[in-house]
Structure formats: structure tokens, C-alpha cells
Short mmCIF file of C-alpha atoms in Angstrom, two decimals:
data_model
loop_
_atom_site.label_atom_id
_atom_site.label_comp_id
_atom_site.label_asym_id
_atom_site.label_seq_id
_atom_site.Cartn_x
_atom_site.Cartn_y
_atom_site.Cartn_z
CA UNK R 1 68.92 45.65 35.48
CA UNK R 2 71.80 43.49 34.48
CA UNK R 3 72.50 45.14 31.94
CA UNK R 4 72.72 48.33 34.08
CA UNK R 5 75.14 46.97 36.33
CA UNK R 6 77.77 45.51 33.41
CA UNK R 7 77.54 49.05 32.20
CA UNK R 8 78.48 50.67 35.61
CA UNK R 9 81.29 48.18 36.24
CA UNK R 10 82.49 48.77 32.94
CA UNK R 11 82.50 52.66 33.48
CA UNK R 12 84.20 51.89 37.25
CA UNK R 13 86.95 50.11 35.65
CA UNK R 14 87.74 52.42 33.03
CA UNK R 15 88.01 55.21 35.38
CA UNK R 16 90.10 52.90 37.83
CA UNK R 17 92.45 52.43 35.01
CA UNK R 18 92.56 56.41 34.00
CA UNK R 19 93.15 57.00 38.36
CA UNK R 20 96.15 54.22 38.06
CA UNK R 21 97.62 55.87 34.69
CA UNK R 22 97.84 59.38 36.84
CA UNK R 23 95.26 60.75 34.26
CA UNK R 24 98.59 61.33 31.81
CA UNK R 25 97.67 61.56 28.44
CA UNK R 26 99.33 64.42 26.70
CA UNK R 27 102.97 64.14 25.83
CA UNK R 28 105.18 66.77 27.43
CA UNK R 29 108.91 67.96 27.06
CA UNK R 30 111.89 68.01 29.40
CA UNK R 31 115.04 69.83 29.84
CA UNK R 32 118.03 67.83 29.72
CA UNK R 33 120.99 69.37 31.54
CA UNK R 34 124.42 68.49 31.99
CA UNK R 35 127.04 69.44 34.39
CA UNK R 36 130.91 68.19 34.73
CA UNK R 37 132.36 66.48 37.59
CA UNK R 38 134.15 68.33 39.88
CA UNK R 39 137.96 67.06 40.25
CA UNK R 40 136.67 63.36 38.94
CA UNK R 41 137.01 61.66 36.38
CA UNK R 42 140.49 60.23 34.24
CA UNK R 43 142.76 63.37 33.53
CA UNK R 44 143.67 63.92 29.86
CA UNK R 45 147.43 63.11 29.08
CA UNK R 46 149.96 65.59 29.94
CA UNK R 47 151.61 65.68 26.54
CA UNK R 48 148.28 66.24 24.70
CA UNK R 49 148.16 69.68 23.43
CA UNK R 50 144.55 70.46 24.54
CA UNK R 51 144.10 73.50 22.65
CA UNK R 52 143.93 71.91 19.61
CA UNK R 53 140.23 72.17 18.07
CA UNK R 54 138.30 69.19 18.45
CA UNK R 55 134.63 69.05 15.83
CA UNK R 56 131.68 67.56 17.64
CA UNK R 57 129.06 66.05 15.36
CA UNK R 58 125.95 64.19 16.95
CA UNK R 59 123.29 61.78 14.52
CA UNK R 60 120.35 60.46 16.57
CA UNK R 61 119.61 56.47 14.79
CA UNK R 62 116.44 56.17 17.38
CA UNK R 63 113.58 54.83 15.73
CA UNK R 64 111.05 57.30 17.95
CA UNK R 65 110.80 60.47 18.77
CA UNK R 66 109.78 60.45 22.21
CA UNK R 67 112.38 59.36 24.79
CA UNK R 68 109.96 58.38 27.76
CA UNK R 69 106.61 57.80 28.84
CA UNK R 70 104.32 55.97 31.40
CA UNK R 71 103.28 52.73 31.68
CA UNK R 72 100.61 52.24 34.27
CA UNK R 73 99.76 49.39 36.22
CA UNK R 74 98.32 47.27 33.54
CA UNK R 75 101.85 47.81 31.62
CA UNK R 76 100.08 50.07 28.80
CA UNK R 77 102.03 53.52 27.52
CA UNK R 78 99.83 55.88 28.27
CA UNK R 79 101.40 59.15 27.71
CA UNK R 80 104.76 59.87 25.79
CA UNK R 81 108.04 62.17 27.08
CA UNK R 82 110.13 64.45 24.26
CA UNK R 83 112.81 66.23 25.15
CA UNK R 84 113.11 70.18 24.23
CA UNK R 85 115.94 71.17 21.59
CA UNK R 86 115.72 67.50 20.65
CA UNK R 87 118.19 64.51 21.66
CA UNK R 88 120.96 65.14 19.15
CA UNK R 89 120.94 68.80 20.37
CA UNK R 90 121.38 67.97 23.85
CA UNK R 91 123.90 65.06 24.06
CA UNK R 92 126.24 67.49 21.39
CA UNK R 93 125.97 70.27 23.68
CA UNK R 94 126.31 67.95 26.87
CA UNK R 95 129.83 66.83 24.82
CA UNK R 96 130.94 69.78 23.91
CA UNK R 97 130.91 70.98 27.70
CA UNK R 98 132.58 67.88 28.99
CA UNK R 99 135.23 68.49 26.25
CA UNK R 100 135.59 71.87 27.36
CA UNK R 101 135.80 70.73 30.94
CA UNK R 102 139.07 68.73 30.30
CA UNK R 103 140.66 72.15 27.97
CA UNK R 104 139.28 71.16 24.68
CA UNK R 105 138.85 73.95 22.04
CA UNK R 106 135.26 73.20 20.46
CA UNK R 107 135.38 74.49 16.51
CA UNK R 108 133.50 73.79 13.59
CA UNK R 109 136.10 72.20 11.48
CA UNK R 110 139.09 70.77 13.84
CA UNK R 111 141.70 68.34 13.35
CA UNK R 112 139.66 65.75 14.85
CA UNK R 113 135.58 64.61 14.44
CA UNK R 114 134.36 63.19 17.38
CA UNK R 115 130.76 61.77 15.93
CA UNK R 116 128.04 60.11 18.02
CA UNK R 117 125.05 58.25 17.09
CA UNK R 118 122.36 57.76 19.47
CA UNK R 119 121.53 54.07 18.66
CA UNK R 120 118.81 54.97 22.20
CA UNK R 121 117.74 56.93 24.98
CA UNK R 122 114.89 56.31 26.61
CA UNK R 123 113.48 56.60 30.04
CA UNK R 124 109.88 55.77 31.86
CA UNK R 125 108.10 55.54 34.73
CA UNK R 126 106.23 52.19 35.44
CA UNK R 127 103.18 52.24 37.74
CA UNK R 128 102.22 49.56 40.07
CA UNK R 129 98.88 49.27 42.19
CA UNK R 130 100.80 50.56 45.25
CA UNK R 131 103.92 51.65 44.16
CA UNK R 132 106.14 51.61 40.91
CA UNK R 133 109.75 53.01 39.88
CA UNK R 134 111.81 54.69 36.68
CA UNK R 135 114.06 53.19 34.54
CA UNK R 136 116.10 54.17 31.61
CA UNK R 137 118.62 52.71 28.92
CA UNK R 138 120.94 54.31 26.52
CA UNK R 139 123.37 53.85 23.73
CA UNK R 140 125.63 55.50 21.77
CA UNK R 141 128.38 54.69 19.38
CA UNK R 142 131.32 56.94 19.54
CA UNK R 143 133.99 57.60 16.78
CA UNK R 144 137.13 59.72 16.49
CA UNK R 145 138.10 60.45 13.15
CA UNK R 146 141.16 62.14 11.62
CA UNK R 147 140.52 64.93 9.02
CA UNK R 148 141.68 62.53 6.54
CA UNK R 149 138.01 60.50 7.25
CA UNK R 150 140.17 57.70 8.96
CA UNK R 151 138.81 56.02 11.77
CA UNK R 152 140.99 55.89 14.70
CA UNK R 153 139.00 54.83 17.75
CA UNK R 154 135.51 53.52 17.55
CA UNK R 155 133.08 52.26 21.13
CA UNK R 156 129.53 51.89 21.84
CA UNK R 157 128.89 52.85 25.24
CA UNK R 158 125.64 51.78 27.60
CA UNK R 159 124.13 52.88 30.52
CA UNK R 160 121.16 51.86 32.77
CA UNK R 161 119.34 53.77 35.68
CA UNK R 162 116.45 53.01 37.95
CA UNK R 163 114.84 54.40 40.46
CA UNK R 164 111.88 53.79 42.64
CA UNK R 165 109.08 56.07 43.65
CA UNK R 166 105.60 57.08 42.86
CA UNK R 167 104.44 57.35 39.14
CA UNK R 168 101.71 59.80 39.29
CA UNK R 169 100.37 62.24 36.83
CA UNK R 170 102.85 64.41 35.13
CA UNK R 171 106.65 63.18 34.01
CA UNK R 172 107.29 62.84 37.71
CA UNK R 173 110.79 61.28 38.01
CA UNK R 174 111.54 60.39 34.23
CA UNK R 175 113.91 63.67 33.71
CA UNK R 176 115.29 62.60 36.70
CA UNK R 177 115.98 59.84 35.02
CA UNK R 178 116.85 61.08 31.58
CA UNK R 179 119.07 63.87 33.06
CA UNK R 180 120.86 60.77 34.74
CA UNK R 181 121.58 59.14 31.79
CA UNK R 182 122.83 61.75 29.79
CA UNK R 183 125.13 62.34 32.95
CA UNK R 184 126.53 59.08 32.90
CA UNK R 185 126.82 58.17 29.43
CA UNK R 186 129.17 61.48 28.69
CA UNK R 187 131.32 60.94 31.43
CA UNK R 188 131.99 57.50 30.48
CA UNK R 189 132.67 58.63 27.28
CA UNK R 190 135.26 61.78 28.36
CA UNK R 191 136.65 59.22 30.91
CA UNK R 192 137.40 56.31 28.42
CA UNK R 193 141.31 56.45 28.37
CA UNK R 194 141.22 54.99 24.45
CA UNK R 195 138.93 57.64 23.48
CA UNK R 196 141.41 60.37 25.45
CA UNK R 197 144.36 58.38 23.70
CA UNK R 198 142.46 58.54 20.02
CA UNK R 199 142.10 62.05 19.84
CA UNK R 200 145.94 62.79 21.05
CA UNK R 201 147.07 60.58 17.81
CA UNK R 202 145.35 62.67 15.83
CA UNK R 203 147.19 66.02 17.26
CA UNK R 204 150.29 64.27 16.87
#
């Protein structure tokens, strides 16, 4: 009879723990998407010739493939987050737009190399027993090279976002999340007056 019982409370408890973790076991994908600022943001300098071709080139360094996740109540990943296209595909297309945005030409081989790599980007939702939130970190470390190979400006840039709300089944508010930070991290990157003032050296 006892031994009934420890196997029934054993059973309850596992299924309380699958109820807390939203049932979330299979990784899915998300769409990141980004979208300029409109009339915000630091204006690019008057006497930079902004047609000039500017080369984007975007190396992830992250050590996983996913990018989020959930973590449920008893702080154990349960489930893992990718993102579709891949992150290197999505932060150089993200670039490229805000580039764009400010009257960039984007070519293959231009006078300058603006290179990124994604040192991390990562985003989950963390479950409590009542309630729980999102949270997300990234870093990248931006260069602008000449087509000589010389290095003339060089920044890592972070950013951090949370949110609260229910983490339920599903990626719930993670690409909110993820979407957030790729948001955030360009534009502090296309509003970084050095990094403006690096790439109208090397039109000059």
C-alpha cells in the first residue's frame, strides 16, 4: 500500500512539473523582424556622401544554436527557441535596412566592411508558480574597415530586455523579446556617432 502511494505521488509530481513547464518540449523557430525608426535616431553627417557603397558582413561567435527557451518553475530548460534564416542572416539583413534607412548603398564589395560578430543573443521565458516574465541579452562587436583591411572604428555593443507575463506552452513572449533585441541593438549601432564618423573617413 505504501508503496502504491510513493508511486502515485511520484506520478502527481511529474505531471505537476510537465503542467508548470506549459507541456513545451519541442524546439520551435521564430521570425525576427526589423523595422527603422521613424524621424529618430542621430542623422548621418551632412558632408558624408551617402551613396557610396557600404559591404555588410555578419559572423555569429555563439556557442549554441538555439537563441531561447523556457525555464519553468523549478529553473530547468525545458524546450529550446531557433530562429528561421538563422541569426547571422537576420541581424545582416536587419543592418543592411537600417543602413539603407539613413541613404546607404548596400553592395557586395564597397569601400567600406562593416563586420559584426554575434558574441550572443539569447532570449527566454522563465516560469514561476503564479506568474513569471522574459528576458533577453545580446552582444555584438562591430568593426568598420577600409578596403585596405585597416581597422578604423571598432565597439561591442549590449542590450538587455525584460518583460513580465505568463510563460505558458508555446514561445509565448520570447520573439517578443528577441524581435526587441534585435531592434535595439541595430539602432544603437546606426545611431553611434563614431561608427557614423568611421565610415565617412573611409569615403574621404
Amino acid at each position: 500500500m505504501n508503496r502504491n502511494l510513493k508511486t502515485a505521488a511520484t506520478i502527481a509530481a511529474l505531471g505537476a512539473a510537465v503542467l508548470l513547464s506549459g507541456c513545451a518540449f519541442v524546439p520551435e523557430s521564430v521570425n525576427l523582424h526589423y523595422k527603422a525608426p521613424t524621424g529618430q535616431g542621430v542623422a548621418v553627417p551632412t558632408s558624408l556622401n551617402q551613396q557610396e557603397a557600404v559591404t555588410v558582413d555578419v559572423k555569429s561567435l555563439r556557442k549554441h544554436h538555439d537563441v531561447g527557451g523556457r525555464v519553468n518553475a523549478y529553473d530547468m530548460h525545458i524546450a529550446g527557441i531557433g530562429v528561421s534564416g538563422g541569426v547571422s542572416h537576420s541581424v545582416k539583413d536587419a543592418l543592411c535596412t537600417a543602413l539603407k534607412d539613413k541613404g546607404f548603398t548596400i553592395v557586395p564589395h564597397g569601400k567600406a566592411l562593416v563586420h559584426v560578430d554575434v558574441l550572443s543573443f539569447h532570449g527566454e521565458g522563465h516560469a514561476g508558480f503564479f506568474t513569471g516574465n522574459y528576458r533577453g541579452h545580446t552582444a555584438m562587436r562591430v568593426a568598420v574597415k577600409a578596403s585596405n583591411g585597416k581597422t578604423l572604428y571598432s565597439k561591442t555593443f549590449t542590450t538587455k530586455v525584460r518583460y513580465g507575463g505568463y510563460v505558458l506552452s508555446g514561445s509565448g513572449g520570447t520573439p517578443k523579446v528577441l524581435n526587441a533585441l534585435l531592434n535595439q541593438e541595430i539602432n544603437k549601432i546606426v545611431d553611434n556617432p563614431e561608427f557614423l564618423h568611421a565610415l565617412q573617413v573611409v569615403e574621404e
